[in-house]
Coordinates of C-alpha atoms and ligand atoms in Angstrom, one line a residue:
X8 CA 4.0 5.7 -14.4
X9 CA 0.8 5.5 -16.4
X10 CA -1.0 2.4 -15.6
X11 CA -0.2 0.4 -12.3
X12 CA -1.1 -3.2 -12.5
X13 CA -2.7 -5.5 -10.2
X14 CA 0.6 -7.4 -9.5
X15 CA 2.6 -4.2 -8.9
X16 CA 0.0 -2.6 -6.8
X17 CA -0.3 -5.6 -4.8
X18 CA 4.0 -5.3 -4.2
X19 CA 4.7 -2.0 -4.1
X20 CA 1.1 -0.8 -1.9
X21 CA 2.8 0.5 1.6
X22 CA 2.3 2.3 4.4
X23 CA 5.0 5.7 5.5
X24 CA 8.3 4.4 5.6
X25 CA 9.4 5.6 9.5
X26 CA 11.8 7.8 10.3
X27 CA 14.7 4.5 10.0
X28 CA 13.9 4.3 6.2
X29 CA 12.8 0.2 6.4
X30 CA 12.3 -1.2 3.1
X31 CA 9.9 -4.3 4.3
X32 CA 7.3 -1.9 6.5
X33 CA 7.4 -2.5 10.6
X34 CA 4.7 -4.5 12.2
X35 CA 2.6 -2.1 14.8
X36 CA 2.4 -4.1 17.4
X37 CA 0.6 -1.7 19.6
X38 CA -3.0 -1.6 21.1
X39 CA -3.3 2.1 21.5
X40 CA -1.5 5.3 19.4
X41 CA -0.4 8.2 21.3
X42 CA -1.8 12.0 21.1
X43 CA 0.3 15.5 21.3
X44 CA -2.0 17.4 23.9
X45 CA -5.5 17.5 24.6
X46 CA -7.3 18.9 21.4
X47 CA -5.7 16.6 19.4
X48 CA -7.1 13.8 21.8
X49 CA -10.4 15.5 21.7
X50 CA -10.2 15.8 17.9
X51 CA -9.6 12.3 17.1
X52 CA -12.3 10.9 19.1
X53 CA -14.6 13.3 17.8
X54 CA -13.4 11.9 14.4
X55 CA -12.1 15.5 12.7
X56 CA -9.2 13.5 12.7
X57 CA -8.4 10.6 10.7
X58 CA -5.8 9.0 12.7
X59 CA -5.3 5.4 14.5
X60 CA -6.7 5.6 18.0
X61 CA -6.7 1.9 19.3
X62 CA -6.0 -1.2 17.3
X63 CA -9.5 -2.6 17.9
X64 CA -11.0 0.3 15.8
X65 CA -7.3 0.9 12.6
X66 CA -3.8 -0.3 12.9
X67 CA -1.3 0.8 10.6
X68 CA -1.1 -2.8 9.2
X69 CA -4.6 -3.8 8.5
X70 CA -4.9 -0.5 6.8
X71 CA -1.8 -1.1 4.3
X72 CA -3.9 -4.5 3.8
X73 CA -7.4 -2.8 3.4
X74 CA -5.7 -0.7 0.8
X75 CA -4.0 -3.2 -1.0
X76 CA -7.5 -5.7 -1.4
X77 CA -9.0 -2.3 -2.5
X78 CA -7.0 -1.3 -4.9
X79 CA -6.8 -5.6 -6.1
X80 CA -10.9 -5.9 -6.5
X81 CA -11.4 -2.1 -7.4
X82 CA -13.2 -1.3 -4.1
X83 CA -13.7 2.0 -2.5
X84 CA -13.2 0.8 0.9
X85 CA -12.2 -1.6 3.4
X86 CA -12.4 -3.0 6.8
X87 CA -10.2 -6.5 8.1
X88 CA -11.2 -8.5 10.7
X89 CA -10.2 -12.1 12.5
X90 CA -11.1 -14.5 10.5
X91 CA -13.3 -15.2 7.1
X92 CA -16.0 -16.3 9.5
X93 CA -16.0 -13.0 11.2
X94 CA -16.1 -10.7 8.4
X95 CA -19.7 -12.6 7.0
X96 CA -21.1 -12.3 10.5
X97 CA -19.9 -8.8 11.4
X98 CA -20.7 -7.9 7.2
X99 CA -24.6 -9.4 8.1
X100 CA -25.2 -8.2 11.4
X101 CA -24.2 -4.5 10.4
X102 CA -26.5 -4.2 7.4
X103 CA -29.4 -6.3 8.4
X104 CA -32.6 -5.5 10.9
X105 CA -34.1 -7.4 12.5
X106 CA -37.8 -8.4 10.2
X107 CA -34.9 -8.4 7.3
X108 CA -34.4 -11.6 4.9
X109 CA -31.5 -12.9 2.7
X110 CA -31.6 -14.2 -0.8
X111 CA -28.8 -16.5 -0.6
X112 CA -27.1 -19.2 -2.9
X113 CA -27.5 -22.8 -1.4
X114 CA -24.0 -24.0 -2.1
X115 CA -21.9 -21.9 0.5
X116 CA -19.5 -22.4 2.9
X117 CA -20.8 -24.6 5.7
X118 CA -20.6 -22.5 8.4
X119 CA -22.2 -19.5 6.7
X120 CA -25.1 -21.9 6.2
X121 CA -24.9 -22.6 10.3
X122 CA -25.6 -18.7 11.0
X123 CA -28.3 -18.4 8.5
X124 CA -30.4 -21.8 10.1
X125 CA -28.8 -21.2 13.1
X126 CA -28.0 -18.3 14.3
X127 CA -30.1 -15.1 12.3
X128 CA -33.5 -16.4 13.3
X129 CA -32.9 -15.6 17.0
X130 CA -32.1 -12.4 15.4
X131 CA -35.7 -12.5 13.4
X132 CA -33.4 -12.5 10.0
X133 CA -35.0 -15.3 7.6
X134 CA -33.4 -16.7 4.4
X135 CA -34.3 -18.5 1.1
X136 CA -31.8 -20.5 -0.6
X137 CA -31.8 -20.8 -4.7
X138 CA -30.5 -23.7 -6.5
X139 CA -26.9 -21.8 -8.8
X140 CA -28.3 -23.6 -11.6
X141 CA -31.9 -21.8 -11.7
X142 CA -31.0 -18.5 -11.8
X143 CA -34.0 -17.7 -13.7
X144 CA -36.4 -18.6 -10.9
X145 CA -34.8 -16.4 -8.2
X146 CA -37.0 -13.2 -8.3
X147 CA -39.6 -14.8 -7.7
X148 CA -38.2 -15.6 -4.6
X149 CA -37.3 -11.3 -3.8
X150 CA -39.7 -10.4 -1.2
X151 CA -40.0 -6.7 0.0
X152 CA -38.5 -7.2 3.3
X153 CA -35.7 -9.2 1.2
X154 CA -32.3 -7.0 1.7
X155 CA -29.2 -9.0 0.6
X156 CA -28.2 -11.6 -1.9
X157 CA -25.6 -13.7 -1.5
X158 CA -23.5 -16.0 -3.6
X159 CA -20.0 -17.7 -3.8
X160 CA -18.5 -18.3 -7.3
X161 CA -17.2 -20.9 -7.6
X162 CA -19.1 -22.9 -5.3
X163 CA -17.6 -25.3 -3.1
X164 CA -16.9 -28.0 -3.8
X165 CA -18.8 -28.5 -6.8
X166 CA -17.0 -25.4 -8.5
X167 CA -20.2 -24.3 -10.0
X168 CA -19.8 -20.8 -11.7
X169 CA -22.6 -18.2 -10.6
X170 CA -23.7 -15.3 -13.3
X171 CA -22.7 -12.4 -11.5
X172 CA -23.3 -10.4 -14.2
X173 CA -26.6 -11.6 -14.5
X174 CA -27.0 -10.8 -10.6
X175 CA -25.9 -7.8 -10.6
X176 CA -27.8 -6.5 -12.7
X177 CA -31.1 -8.4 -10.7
X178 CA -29.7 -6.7 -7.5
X179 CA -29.9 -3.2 -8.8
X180 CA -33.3 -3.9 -10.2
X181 CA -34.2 -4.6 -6.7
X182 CA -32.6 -2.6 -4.4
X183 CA -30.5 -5.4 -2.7
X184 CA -26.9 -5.6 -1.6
X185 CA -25.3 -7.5 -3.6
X186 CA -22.7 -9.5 -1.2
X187 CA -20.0 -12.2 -3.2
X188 CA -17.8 -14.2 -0.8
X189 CA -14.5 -14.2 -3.3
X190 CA -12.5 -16.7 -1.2
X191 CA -12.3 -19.1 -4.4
X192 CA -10.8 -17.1 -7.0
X193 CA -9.2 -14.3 -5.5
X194 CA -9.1 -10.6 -7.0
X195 CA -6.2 -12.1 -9.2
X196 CA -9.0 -14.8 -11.2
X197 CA -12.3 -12.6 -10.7
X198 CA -13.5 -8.8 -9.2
X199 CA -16.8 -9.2 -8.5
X200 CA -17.5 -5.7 -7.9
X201 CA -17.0 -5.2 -12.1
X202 CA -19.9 -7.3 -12.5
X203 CA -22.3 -5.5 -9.8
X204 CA -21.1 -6.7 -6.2
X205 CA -21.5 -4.3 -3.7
X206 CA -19.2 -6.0 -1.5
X207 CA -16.6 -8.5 -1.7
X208 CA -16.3 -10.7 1.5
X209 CA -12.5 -13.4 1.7
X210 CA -11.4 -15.3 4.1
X211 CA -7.5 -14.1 4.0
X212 CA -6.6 -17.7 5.6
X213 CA -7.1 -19.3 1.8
X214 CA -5.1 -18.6 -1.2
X215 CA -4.2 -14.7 0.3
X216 CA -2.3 -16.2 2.6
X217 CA -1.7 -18.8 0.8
X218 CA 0.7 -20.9 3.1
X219 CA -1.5 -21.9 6.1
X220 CA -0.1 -19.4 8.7
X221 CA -2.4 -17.3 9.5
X222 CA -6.1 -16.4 9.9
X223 CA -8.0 -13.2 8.4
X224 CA -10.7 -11.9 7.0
X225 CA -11.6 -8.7 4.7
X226 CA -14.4 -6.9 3.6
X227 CA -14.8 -4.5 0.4
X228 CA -16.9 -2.4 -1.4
X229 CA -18.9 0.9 -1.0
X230 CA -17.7 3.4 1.1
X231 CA -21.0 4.1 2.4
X232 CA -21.8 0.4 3.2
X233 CA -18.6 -0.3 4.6
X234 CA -19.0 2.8 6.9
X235 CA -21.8 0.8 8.2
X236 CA -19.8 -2.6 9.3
X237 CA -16.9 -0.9 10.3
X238 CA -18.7 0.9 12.9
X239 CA -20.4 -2.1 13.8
X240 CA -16.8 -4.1 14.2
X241 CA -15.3 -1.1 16.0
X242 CA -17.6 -1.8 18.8
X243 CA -18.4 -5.5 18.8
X244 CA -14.7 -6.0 18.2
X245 CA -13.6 -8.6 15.8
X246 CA -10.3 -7.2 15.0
X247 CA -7.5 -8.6 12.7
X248 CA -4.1 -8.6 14.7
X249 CA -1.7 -6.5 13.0
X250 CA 1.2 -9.6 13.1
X251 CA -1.2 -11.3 11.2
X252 CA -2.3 -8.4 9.1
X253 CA 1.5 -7.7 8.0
X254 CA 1.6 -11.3 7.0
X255 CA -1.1 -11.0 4.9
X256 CA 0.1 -7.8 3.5
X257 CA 3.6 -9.7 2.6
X258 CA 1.3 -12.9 1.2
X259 CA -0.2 -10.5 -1.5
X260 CA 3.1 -9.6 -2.6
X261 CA 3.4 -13.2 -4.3
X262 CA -0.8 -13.9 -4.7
X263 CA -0.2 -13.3 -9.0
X264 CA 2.5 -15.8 -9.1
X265 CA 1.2 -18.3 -6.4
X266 CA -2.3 -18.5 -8.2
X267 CA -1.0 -18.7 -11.6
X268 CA 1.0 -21.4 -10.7
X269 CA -2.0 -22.9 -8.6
X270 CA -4.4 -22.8 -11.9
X271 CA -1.3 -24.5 -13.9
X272 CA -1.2 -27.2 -11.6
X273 CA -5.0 -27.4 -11.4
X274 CA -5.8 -27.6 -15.2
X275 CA -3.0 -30.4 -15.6
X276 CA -4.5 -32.5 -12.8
X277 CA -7.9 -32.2 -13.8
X278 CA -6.9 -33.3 -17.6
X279 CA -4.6 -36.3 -16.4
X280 CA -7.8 -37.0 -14.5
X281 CA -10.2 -37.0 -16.8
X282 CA -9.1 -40.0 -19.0
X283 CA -8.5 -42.1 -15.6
X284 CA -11.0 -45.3 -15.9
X285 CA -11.2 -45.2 -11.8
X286 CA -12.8 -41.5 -12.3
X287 CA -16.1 -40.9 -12.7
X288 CA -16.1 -37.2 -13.4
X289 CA -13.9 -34.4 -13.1
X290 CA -15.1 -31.2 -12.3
X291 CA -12.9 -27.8 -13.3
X292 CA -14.1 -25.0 -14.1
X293 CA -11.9 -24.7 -16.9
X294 CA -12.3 -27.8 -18.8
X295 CA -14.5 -27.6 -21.9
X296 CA -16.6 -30.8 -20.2
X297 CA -17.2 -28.7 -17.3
X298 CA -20.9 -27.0 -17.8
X299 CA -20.0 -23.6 -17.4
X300 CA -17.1 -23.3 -19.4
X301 CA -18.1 -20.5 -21.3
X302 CA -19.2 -18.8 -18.1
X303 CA -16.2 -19.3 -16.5
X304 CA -13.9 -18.2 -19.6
X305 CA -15.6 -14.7 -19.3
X306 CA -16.2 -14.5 -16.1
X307 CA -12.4 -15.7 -14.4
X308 CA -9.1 -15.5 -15.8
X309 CA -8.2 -18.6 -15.1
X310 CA -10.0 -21.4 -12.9
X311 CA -8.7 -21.9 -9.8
X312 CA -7.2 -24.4 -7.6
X313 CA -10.0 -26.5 -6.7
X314 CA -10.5 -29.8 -8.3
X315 CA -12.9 -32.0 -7.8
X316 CA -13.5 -36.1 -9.0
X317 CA -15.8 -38.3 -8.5
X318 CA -14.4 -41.9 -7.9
X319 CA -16.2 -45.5 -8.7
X320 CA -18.0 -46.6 -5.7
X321 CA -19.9 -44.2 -3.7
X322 CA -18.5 -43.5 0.0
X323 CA -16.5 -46.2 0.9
X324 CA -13.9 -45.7 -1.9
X325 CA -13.8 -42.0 -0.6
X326 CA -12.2 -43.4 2.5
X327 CA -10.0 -45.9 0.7
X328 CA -8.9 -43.2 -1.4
X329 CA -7.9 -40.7 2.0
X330 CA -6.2 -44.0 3.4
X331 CA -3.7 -44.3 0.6
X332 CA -2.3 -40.8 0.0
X333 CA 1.1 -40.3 0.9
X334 CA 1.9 -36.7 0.4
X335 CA -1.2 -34.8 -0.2
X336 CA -2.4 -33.9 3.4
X337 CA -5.4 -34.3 4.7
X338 CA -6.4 -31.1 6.6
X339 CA -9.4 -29.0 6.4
X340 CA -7.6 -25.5 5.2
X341 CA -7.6 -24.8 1.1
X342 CA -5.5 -22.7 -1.2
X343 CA -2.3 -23.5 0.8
X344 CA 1.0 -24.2 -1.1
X345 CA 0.4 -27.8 -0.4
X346 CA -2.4 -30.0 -2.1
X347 CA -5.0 -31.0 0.5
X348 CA -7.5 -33.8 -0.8
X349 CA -10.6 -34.0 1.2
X350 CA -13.7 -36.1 1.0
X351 CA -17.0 -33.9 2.3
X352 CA -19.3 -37.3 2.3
X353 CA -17.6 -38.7 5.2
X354 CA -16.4 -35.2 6.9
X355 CA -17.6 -31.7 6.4
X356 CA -20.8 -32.8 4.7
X357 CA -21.3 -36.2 6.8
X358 CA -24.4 -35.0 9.4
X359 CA -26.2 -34.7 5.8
X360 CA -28.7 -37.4 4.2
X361 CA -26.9 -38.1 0.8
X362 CA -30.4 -36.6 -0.6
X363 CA -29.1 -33.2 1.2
X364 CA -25.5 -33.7 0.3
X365 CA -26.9 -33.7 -3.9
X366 CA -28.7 -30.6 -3.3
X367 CA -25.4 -28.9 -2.7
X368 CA -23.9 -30.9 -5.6
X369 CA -21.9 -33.5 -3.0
X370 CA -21.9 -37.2 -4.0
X371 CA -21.1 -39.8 -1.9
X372 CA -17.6 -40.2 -3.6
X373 CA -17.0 -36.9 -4.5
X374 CA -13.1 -35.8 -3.5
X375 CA -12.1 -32.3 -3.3
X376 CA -8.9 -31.4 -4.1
X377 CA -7.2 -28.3 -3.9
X378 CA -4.2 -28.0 -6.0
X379 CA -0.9 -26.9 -4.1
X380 CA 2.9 -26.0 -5.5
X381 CA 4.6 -29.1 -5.4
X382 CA 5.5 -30.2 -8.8
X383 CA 3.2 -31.4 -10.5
X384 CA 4.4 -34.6 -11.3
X385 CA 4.2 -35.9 -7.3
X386 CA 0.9 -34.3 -7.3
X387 CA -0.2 -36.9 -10.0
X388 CA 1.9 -39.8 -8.7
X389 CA 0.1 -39.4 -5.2
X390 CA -3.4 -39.3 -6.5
X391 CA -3.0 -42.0 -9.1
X392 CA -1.5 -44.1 -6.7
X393 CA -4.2 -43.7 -4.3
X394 CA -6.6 -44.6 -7.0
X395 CA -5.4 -47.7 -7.8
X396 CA -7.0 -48.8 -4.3
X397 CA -10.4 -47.7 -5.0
Ligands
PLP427 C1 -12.9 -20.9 4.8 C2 -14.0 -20.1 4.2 C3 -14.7 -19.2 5.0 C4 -14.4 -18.9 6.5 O1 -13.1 -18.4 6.6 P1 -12.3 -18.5 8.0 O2 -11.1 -17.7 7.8 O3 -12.0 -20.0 8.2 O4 -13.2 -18.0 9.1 C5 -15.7 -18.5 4.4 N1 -16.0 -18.7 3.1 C6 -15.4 -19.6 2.3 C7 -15.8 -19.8 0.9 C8 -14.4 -20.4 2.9 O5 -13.7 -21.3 2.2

């Protein structure tokens, strides 16, 4: 075969059949592997061996998955771990020193934002947050101690779309490691690493799962940099278990199809939205209203399953509108096969002042909603209905 597609790659990607010829590859449910004699013990640990030794450090599973997201976002290497969460901490901690700092977007995932105001300054690792619409202020804000920049695309839940073209290019410039968390689009709408990233972070638990089963995490990129947080995970320990790594491996099998579908959906809501008189604004990243719509068009294939609408009458109708869906649920997971509608104001976002809450592009009634697989005519019937109650 000449070319090998994403989609086929992401199917037919698999570790040695065993000696009992299985088509669907076994799960390695194993903490240790077993050695011939005492060299080849002594080789292994000495690493002139490639070879599983204990499933905190490889397992046969989460290495058919590493190899898979590699050969999906065109990464060199790979290392799984957990959970999302645990692949941006153990990602951080193994690159940064302490005296470091981090250039990072201000519209990320909430708990990332806890470890930077949290957690990195017991560490001595300091942060500045830019604003995804100033790009062209940001290196001013570059300092020499400054070691990593960091961005989602599109943001949540404001599905802003970041330049990473234009970043990338600003990271080499500067020296800095250029880290995109991916979780949004998925290698199947966007591979950062074409437009400069030196490492791709996911949480596997979103759309590469895709079902709400499991939990995961991955991180890809330069073999040299991922060296570095592999050795670090190997020893602190955050490992993905391989029943959950074999899941995953299995989800990726359908991620082309699911996401398509996903993107269908998400485009037809957002239109149907968009003429409602009990919608403020719509916000998809494929609309031609949406500000970034150029952006996105070269940046993504298509634009994703996030949705988000702004409804008359700030945050109580937020809650009224929760109160009256039927069938969407109401859960704090995304990119599942089932629409999940969520209103930030009053949850995720609610220890904010609404002053805060703007910064990161959050209005009082702004409702996230990520598109599932249902058809999407009960999608629209739920939300509608809901809306007439606002
Ligand atoms: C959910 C999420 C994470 C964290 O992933 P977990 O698997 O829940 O630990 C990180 N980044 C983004 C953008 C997310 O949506």
């Amino acid at each position: 075969m000449s070319f090998i597609h994403p989609e086929t790659h992401a199917i037919r990607t698999q570790s040695e059949r065993t000696q009992y010829q299985e088509h669907s590859v076994p799960m390695y449910l194993t903490s240790s592997f077993v050695f011939d004699d005492a060299e080849d013990m002594r080789a292994s640990f000495a690493e002139e061996k490639q070879r599983n030794i204990y499933s905190r450090y490889t397992n046969p599973n989460c290495a058919e998955l590493v190899e898979k997201m590699c050969l999906l976002e065109g990464a060199e290497a790979g290392h799984t771990f957990a959970t999302g969460m645990s692949a941006i901490f153990s990602t951080f901690a193994a690159l940064l020193d302490s005296g470091d700092h981090v250039l990072s977007a201000r519209s990320i995932f909430g708990n990332t934002h806890t470890l930077f105001t949290k957690y990195f300054p017991k560490w001595n690792i300091s942060h500045t947050y830019f604003d995804v619409n100033e790009l062209e202020s940001i290196e001013a804000l570059i300092r020499p101690e400054t070691k990593i920049l960091y961005v989602e695309s599109p943001t949540n839940p404001a599905t802003d779309i970041v330049d990473l073209t234009l970043l990338g290019t600003l990271s080499r410039k500067h020296n800095l490691i250029f880290i995109v968390d991916n979780c949004f689009a998925t290698p199947y709408l966007q591979q950062p690493i074409k437009f400069g990233a030196d490492i791709v972070i996911h949480s596997a638990t979103k759309l590469l799962d895709g079902q709400g089963r499991v939990m995961g995490g991955i991180s890809v990129g330069s073999a040299g940099l991922i060296d570095t947080i592999y050795r670090f995970a190997r020893i602190t320990g955050p490992a993905l278990s391989p029943f959950n790594a074999w899941t995953l491996s299995k989800s990726l099998e359908t991620l082309a199809v699911r996401v398509e579908k996903h993107c269908e959906n998400a485009l037809q809501l957002a239109e149907r939205l968009e003429k409602h008189p009990k919608v403020r604004q719509v916000r998809y990243p494929f609309l031609p209203s949406h500000p970034q719509y150029a952006l996105a068009q070269k940046q993504m294939k298509l634009g994703g399953n996030i949705v988000t609408i702004e409804v008359e009458g700030g945050l109580e109708s937020g809650r009224t509108f929760l109160n009256a869906i039927e069938m969407c649920s109401l859960t704090a997971n995304l990119g599942d096969t089932r629409t999940i509608v969520s209103h930030p104001a009053s949850t995720t976002h609610g220890k904010l002042s609404t002053e805060e809450r703007q910064q990161v592009g959050i209005s009082d009634g702004l409702i996230r909603i990520s598109v599932g697989l249902e058809h999407i005519q009960n999608i629209i019937q739920d939300i509608e209905k809901a809306l007439v109650s606002v």
